[in-house]
Short mmCIF file of C-alpha atoms in Angstrom, two decimals:
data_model
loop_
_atom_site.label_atom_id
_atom_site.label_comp_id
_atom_site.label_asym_id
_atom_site.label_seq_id
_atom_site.Cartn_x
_atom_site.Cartn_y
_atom_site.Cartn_z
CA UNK A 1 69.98 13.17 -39.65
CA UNK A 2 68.03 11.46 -37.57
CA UNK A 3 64.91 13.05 -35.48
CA UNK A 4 62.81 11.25 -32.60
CA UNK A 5 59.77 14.24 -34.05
CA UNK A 6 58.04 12.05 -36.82
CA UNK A 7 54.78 13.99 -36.72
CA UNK A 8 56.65 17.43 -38.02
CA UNK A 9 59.67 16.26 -39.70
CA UNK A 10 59.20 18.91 -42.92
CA UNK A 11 59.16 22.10 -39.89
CA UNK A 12 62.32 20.70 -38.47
CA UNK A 13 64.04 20.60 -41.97
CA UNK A 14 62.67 23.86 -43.07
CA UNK A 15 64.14 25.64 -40.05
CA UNK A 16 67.29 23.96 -40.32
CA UNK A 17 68.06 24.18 -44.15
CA UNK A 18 65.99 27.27 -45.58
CA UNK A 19 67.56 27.22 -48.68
CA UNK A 20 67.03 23.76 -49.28
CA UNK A 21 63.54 22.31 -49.07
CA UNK A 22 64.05 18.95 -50.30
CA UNK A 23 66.59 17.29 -48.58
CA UNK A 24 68.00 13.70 -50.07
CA UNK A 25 67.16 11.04 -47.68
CA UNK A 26 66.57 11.72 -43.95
CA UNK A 27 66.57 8.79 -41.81
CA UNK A 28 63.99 9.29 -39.13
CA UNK A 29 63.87 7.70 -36.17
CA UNK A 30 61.44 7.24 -33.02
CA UNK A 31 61.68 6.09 -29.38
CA UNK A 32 57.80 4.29 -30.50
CA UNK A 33 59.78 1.99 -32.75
CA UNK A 34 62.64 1.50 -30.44
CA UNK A 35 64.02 -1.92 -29.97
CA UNK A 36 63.84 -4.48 -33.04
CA UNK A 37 61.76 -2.20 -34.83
CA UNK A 38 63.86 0.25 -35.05
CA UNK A 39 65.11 1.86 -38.67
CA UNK A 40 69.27 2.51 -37.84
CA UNK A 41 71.11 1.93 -40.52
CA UNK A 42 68.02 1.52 -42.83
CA UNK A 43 68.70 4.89 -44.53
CA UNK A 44 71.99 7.13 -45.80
CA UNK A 45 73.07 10.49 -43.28
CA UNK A 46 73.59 12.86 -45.44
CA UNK A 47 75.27 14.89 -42.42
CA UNK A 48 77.17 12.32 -40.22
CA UNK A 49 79.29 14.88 -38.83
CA UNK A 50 75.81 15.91 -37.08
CA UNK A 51 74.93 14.66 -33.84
CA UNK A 52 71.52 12.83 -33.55
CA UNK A 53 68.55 15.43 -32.38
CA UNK A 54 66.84 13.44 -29.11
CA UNK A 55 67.65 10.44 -26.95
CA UNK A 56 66.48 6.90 -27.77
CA UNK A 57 64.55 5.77 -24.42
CA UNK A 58 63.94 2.46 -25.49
CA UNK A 59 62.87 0.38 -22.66
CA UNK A 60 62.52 -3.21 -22.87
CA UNK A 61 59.61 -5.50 -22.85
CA UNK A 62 57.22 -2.03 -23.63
CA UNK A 63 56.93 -1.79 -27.37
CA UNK A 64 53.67 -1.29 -29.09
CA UNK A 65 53.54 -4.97 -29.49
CA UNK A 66 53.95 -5.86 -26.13
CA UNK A 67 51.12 -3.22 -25.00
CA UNK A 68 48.87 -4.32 -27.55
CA UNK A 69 49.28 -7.92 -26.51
CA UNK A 70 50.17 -8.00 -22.93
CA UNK A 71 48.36 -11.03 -22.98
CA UNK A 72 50.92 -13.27 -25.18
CA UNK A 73 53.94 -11.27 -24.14
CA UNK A 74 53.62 -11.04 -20.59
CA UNK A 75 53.36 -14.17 -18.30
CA UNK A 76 50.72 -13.69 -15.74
CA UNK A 77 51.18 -13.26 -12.09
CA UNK A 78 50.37 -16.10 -9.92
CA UNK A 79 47.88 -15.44 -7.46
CA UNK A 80 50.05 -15.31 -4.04
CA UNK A 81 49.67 -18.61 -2.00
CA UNK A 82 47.83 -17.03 1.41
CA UNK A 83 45.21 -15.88 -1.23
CA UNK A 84 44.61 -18.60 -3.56
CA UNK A 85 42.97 -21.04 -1.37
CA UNK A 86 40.13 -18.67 -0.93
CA UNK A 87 39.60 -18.70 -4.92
CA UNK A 88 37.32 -20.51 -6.43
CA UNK A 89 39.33 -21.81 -9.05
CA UNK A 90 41.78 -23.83 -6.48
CA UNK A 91 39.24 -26.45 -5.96
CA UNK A 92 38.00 -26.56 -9.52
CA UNK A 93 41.23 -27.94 -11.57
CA UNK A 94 40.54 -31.14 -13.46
CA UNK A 95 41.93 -34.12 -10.54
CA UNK A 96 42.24 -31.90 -7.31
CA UNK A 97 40.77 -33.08 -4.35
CA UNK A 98 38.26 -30.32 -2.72
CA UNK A 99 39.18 -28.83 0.33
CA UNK A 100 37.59 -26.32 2.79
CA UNK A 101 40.32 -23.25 3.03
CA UNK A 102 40.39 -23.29 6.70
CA UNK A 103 42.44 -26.64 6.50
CA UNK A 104 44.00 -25.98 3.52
CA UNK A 105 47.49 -25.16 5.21
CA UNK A 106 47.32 -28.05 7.53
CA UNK A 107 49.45 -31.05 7.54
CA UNK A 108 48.56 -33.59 4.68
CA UNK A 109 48.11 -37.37 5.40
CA UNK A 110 47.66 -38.66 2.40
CA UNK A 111 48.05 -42.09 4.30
CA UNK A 112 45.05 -41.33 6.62
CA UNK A 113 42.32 -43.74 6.05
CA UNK A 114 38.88 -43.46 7.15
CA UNK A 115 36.19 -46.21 8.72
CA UNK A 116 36.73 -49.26 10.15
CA UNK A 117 38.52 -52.19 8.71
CA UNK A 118 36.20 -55.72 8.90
CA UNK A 119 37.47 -59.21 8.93
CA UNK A 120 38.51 -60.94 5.46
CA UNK A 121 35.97 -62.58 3.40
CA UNK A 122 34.95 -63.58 0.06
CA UNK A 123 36.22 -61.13 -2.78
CA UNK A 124 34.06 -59.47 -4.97
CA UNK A 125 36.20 -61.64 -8.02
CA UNK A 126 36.01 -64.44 -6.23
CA UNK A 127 32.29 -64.20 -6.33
CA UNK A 128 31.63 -63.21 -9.52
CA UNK A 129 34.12 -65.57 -11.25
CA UNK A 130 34.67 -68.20 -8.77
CA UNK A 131 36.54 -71.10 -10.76
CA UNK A 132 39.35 -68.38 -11.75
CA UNK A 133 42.14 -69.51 -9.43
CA UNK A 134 41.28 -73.20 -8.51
CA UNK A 135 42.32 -76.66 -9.78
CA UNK A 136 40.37 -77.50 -12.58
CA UNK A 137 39.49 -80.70 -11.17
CA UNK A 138 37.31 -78.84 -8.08
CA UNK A 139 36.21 -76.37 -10.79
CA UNK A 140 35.21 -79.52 -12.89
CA UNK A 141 33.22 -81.61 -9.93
CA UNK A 142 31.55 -78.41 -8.80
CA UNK A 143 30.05 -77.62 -12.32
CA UNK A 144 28.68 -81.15 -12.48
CA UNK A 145 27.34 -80.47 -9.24
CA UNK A 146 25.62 -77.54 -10.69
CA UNK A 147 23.66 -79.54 -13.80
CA UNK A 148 21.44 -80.99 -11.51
CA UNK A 149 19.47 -77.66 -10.95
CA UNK A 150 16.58 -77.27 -13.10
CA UNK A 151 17.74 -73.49 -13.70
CA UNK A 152 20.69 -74.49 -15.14
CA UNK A 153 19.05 -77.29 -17.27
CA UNK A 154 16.13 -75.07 -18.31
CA UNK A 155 18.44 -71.63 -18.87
CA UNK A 156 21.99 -72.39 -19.53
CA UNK A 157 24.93 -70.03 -19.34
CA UNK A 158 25.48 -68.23 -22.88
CA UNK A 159 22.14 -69.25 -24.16
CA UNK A 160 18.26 -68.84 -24.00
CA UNK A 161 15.75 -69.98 -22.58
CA UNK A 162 14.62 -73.77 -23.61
CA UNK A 163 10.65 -74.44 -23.82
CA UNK A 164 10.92 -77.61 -25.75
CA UNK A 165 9.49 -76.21 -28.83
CA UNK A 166 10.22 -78.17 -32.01
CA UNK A 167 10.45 -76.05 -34.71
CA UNK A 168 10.26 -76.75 -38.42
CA UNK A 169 13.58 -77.99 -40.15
CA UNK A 170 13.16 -74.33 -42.10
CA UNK A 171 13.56 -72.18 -39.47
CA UNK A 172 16.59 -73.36 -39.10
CA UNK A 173 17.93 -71.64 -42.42
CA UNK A 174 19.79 -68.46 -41.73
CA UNK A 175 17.81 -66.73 -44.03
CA UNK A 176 14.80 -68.04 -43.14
CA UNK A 177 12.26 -64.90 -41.48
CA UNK A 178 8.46 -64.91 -40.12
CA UNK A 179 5.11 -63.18 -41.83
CA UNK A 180 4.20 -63.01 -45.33
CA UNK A 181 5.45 -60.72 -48.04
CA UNK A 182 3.16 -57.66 -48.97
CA UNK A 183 4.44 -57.55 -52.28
CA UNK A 184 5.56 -54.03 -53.68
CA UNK A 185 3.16 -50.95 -52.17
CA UNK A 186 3.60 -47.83 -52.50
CA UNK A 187 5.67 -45.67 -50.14
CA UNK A 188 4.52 -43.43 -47.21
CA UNK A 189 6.30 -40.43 -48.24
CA UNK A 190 4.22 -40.79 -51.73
CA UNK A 191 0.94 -41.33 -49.82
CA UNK A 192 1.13 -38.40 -47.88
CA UNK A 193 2.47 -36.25 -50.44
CA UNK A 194 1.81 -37.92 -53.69
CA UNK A 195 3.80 -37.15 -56.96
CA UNK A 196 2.30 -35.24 -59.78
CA UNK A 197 1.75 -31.87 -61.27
CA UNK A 198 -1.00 -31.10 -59.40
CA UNK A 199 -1.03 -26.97 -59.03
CA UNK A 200 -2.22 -27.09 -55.54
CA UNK A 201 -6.37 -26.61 -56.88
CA UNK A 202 -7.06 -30.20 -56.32
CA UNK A 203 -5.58 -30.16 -52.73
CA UNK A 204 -7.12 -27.53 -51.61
CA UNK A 205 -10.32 -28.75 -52.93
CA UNK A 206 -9.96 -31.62 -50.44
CA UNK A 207 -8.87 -29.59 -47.50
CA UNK A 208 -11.87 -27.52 -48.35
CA UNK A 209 -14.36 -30.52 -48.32
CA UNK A 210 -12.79 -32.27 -45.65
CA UNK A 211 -11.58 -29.12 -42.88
CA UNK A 212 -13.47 -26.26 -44.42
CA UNK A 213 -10.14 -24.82 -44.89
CA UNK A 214 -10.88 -21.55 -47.44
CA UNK A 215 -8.65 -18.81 -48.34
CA UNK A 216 -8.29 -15.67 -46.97
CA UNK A 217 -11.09 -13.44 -48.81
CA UNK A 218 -12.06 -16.93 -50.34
CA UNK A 219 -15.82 -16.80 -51.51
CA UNK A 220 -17.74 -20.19 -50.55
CA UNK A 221 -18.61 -22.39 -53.06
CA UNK A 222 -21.64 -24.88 -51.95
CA UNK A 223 -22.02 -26.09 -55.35
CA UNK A 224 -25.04 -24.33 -56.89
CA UNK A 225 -25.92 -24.63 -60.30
CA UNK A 226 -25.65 -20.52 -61.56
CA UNK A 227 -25.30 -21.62 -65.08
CA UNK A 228 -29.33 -22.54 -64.72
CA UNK A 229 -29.85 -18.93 -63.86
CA UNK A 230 -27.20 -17.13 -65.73
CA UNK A 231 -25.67 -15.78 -62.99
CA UNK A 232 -22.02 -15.33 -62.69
CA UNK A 233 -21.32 -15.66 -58.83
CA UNK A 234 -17.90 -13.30 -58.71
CA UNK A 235 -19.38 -10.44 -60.37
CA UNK A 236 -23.14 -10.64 -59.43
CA UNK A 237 -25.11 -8.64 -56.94
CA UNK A 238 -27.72 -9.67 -55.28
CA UNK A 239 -30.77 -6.99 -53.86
CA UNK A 240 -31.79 -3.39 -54.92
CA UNK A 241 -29.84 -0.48 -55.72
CA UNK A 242 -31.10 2.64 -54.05
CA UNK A 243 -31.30 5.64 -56.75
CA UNK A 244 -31.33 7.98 -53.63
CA UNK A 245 -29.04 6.90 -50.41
CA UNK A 246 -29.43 7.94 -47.19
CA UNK A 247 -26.11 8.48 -45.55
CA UNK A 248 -26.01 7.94 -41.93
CA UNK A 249 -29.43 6.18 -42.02
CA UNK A 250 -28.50 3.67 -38.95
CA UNK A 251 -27.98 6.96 -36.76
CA UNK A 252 -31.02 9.12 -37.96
CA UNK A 253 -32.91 5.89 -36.88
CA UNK A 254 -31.59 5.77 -33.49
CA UNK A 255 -31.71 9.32 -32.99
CA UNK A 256 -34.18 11.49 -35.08
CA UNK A 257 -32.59 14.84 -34.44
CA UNK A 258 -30.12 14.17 -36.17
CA UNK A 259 -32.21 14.10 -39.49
CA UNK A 260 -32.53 18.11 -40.50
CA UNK A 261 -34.16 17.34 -43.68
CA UNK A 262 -37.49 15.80 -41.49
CA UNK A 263 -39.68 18.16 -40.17
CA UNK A 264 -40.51 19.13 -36.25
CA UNK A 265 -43.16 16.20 -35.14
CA UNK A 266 -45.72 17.35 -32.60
CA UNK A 267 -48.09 15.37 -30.79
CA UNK A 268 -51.38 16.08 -29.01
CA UNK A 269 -51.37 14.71 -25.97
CA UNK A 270 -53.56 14.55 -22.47
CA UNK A 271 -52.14 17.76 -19.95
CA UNK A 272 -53.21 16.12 -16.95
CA UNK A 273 -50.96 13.21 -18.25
CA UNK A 274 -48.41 15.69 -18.66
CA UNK A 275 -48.95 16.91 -15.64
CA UNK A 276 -48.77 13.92 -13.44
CA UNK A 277 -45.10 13.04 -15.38
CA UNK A 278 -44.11 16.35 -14.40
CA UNK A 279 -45.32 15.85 -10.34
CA UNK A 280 -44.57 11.91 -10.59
CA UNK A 281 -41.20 11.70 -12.39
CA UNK A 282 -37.75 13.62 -11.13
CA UNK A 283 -36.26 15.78 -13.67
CA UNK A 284 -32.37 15.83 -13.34
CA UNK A 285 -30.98 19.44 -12.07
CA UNK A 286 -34.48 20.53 -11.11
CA UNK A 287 -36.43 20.42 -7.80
CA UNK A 288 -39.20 17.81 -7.46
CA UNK A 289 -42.30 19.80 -8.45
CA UNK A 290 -45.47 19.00 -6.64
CA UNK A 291 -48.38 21.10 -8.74
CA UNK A 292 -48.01 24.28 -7.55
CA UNK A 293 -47.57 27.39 -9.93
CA UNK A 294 -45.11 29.51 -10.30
CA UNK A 295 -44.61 32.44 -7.74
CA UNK A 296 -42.74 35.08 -10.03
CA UNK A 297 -40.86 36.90 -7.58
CA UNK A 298 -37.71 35.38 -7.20
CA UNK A 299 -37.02 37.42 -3.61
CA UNK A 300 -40.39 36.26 -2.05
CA UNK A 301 -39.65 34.85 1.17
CA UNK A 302 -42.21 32.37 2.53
CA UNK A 303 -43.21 31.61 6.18
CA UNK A 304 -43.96 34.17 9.31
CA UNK A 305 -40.96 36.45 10.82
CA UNK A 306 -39.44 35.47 14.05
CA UNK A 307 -39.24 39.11 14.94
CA UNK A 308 -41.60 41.22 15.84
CA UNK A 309 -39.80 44.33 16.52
CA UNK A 310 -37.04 46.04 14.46
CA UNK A 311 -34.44 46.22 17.85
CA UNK A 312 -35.13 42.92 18.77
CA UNK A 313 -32.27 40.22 19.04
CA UNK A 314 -31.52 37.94 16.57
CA UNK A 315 -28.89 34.84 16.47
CA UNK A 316 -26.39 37.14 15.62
CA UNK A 317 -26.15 39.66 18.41
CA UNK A 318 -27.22 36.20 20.88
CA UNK A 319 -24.04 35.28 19.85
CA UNK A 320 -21.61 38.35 19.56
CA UNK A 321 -23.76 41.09 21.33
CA UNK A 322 -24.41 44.43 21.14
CA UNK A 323 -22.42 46.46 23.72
CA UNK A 324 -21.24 49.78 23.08
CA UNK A 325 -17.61 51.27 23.37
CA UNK A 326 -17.99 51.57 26.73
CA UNK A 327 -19.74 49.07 27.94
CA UNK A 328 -16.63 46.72 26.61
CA UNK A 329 -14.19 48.73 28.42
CA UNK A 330 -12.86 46.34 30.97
CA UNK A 331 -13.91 46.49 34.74
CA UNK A 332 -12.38 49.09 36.83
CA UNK A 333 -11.33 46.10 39.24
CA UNK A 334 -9.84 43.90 37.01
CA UNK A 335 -6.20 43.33 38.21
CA UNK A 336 -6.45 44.96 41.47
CA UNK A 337 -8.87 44.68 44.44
CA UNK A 338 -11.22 47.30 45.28
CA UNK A 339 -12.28 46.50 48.94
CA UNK A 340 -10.19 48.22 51.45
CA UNK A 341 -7.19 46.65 53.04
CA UNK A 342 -6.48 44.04 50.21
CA UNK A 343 -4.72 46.82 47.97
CA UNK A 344 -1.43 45.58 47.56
CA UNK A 345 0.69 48.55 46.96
CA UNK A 346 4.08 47.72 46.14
CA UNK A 347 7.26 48.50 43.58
CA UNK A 348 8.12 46.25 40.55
CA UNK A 349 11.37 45.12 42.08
CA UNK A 350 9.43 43.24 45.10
CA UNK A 351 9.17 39.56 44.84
CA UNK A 352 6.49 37.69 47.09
CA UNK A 353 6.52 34.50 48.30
CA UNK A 354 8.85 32.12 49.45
CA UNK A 355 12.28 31.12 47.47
CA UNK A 356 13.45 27.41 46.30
CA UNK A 357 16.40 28.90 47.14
CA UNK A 358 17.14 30.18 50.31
CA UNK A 359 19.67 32.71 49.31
CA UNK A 360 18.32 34.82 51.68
CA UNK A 361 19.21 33.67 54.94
CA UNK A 362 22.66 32.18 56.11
CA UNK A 363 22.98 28.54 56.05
CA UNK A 364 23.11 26.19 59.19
CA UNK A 365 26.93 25.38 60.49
CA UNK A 366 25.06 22.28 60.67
CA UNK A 367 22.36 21.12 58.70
CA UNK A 368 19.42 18.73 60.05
CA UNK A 369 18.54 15.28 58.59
CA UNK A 370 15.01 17.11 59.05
CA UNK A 371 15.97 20.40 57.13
CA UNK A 372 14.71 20.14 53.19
CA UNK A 373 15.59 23.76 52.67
CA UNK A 374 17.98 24.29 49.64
CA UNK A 375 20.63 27.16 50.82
CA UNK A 376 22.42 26.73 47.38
CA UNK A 377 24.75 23.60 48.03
CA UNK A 378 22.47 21.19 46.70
CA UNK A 379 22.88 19.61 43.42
CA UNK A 380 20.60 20.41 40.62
CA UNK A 381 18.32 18.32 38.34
CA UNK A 382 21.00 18.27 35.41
CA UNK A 383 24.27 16.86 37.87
CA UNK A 384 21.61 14.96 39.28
CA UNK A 385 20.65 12.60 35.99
CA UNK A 386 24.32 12.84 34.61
CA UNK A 387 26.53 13.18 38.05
CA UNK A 388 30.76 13.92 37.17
CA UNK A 389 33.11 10.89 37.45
CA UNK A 390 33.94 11.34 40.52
CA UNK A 391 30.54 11.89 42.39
CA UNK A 392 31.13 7.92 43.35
CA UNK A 393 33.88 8.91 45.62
CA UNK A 394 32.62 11.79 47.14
CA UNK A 395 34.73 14.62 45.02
CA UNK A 396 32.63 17.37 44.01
CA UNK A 397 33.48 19.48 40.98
CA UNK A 398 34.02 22.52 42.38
CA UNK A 399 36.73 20.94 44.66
CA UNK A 400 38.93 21.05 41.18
CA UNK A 401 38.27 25.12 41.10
CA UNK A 402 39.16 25.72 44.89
CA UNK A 403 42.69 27.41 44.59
CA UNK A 404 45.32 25.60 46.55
CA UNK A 405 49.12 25.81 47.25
CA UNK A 406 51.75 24.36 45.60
CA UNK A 407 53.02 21.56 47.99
CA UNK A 408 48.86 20.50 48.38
CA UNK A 409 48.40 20.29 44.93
CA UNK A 410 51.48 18.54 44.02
CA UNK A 411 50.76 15.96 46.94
CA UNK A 412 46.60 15.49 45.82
CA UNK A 413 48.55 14.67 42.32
CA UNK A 414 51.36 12.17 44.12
CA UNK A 415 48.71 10.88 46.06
CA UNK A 416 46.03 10.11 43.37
CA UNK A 417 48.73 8.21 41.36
CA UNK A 418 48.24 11.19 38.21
CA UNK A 419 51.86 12.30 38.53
CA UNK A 420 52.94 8.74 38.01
CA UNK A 421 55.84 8.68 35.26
CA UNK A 422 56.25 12.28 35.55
CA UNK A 423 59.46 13.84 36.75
CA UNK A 424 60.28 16.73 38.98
CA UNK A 425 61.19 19.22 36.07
CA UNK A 426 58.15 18.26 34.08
CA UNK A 427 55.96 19.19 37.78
CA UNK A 428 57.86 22.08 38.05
CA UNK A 429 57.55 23.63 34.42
CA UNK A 430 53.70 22.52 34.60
CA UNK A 431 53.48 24.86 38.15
CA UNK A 432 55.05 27.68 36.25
CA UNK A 433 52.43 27.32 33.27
CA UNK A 434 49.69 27.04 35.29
CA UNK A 435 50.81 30.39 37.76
CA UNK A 436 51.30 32.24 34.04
CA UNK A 437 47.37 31.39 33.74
CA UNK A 438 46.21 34.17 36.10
CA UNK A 439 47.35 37.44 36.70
CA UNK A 440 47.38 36.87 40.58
CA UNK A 441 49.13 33.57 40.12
CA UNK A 442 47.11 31.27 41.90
CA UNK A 443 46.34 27.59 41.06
CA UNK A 444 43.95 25.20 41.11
CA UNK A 445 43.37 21.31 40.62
CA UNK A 446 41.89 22.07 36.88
CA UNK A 447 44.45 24.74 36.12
CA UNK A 448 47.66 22.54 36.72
CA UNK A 449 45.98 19.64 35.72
CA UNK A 450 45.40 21.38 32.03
CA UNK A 451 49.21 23.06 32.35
CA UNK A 452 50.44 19.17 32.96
CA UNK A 453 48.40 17.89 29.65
CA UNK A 454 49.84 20.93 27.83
CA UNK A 455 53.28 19.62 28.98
CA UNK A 456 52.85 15.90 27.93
CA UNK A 457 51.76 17.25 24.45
CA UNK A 458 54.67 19.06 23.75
CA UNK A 459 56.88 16.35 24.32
CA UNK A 460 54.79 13.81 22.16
CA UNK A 461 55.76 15.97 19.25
#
């Protein structure tokens, strides 16, 4: 029996054989292990009359191996041509000749040379070898002609430099080498760091004489004779011992307050000194004082009163008065005039003064150069800053609101070249959209030209 549920194979075999728990050999197999992995055949069917349970969707090239290692098992893709010369990796292979990506897809001329080519000369081997090639007679009369020079004599080719020294018949021994022999010394490994069993006391000793170089917590020894004294320098102190200790001594000294055990100190001293530190020096949070006593009242005001009488002004009623209720009742002839034939004794409807806007007269058939009343046609300040498209050509936009017939609005379209590529039905069904618009039916310029955009959407879809 084979099952693609490896997770919960005891469940399935439970529910299929209750009586039996243990089953003999169940060969189990999954659709993770599909492929060359897979365990058919590896184990007896006890039930091969049984169809399998599941469906093997083994796919190829998707095992676990292959995911786990796309890396060995699957090639990579080659970056597509148009893209790869923009990479920088096309330029950086070992051998490859750089080149900028806008030419990259040009023709190559590999046979394209650049500069320009000079006359024939001498050759670079001919001029650093130049015997190679000729008769050896020439090459023979032309190094004889080269002995004469005195460079050649004096430094020939291959060997050094001739002084004319004569040298002793020794020096001429292979073996034979300049300076005198030292004789065995010792090396310099051994005189920096010489051998022994030295424990390090000895050294220091002479990094102690020589750089000062002590210990940390290292007492300094300059070499005094204690024996003489019978004194024992690492366990000796030197001074008294105090029976009685004062803790905190350094800071009773600097401040004596501190110290509760020592009594109150007083000192007689002069009071017209004290007296002229108290007029002469500032105390801090305290005003200046300048010898006179104390006044004891603290609500004594001094100086002379600027008022002399108790209903006399001050600053304050200066500044905000003293009127009663009704004397700050406003004037009887505020907002109206009070002198005869100046009353102005009207309703709250009437306007005075002279409209902007003469609405309230009828317009000129003809209006001057020399007339700068408004009667309403004018244009305001708004379509006077941003005027409509059409302003240029003299079209005003309530021209498109003006209902018109049929036959004037169909030849304003004709005529404007806005009914171009539209046929007859399309002008016809627009007119009976744009009559449908209002209840009386008529038209105008903005109506049909919104039925006719209504139109050319519908067919778009």
């Amino acid at each position: 029996l084979c099952w693609r549920f490896v997770e919960y194979p005891y469940f399935i075999v439970s529910f299929l054989y209750p009586s039996q728990l243990a089953l003999p050999k169940i060969c189990i197999t999954s659709s993770y292990f599909a492929g060359d992995m897979s365990n058919t055949g590896k184990f007896l069917d006890s039930a091969p009359h049984l169809p399998a349970a599941g469906k093997v969707t083994a796919v190829p090239d998707e095992s676990t191996k292959v995911c786990v290692e796309p890396d060995i098992h699957n090639e990579r893709a080659e970056t597509p041509s148009s893209i790869k010369k923009y990479r920088k990796s096309f330029n950086q292979d070992p051998g490859i000749r750089v080149v900028h990506h806008g030419v990259a897809d040009d023709e190559k001329k590999d046979h394209l040379l650049h500069g320009v080519t000079t006359a024939d000369g001498e050759r670079v081997g001919e001029v650093i070898a130049p015997s190679k090639g000729i008769p050896e007679i020439i090459a023979y009369l032309k190094e004889k002609k080269e002995a004469e020079y005195a460079s050649n004599v004096r430094e020939p080719l291959g060997k050094t430099y001739s002084r004319g020294h004569r040298l002793p018949e020794k020096t001429a021994n292979p073996n034979f080498a300049y300076g005198k022999s030292s004789g065995e010394v010792d090396p310099v490994r051994e005189i920096i760091y010489p051998p022994g069993s030295d424990d390090g006391s000895t050294t220091h000793g002479m990094y102690v004489k020589s750089h000062g170089n002590y210990n940390p917590g290292e007492q300094r020894s300059r070499d005094y004779r204690w024996d003489n004294a019978n004194i024992d320098p690492k366990n000796h102190r030197f001074g008294m011992v105090d029976q009685a200790p004062l803790p905190n001594g350094v800071a009773k000294a600097l401040n004596p307050e501190k110290d509760e055990e020592k009594p109150a100190s007083s000192s007689i001293v002069s009071k017209k000194v004290e007296d002229f530190k108290r007029v002469k020096n500032d105390e801090l949070g305290k005003s200046k004082r300048y010898g006179y006593e104390d006044i004891g009242a603290d609500d004594r005001v001094f100086g002379m009163p600027t008022r002399k009488f108790d209903d006399e002004w001050g600053a304050k009623e200066c500044m905000t008065g003293a009127y009663g209720e009704g004397e700050q009742d406003p004037d009887a002839d505020l907002g109206k005039s009070l002198k005869a034939g100046w009353r102005n004794d009207t309703t709250t409807d009437r306007r005075f003064g002279c409209p902007s806007i003469r609405e309230d007269i009828p317009p000129p058939r003809f209006k001057s150069v020399a007339d700068n009343q408004n009667y309403g046609g004018e244009a305001q300040a708004a379509e006077l800053l941003y005027p409509s498209s059409h302003a240029a050509t003299g079209v005003h936009e309530n021209d498109f609101l003006v209902f018109r017939s049929k036959e004037e609005i169909f030849g304003v379209f004709t005529a404007s070249g806005a009914a171009d590529g539209k046929s007859e039905e399309e002008m016809e069904k627009a007119w009976e959209m744009a009559s449908s618009v209002r209840p009386d039916g008529q038209v105008s310029l903005d109506i049909y030209r919104r039925a006719l955009f209504e139109i050319e959407l519908q067919s778009s879809y």
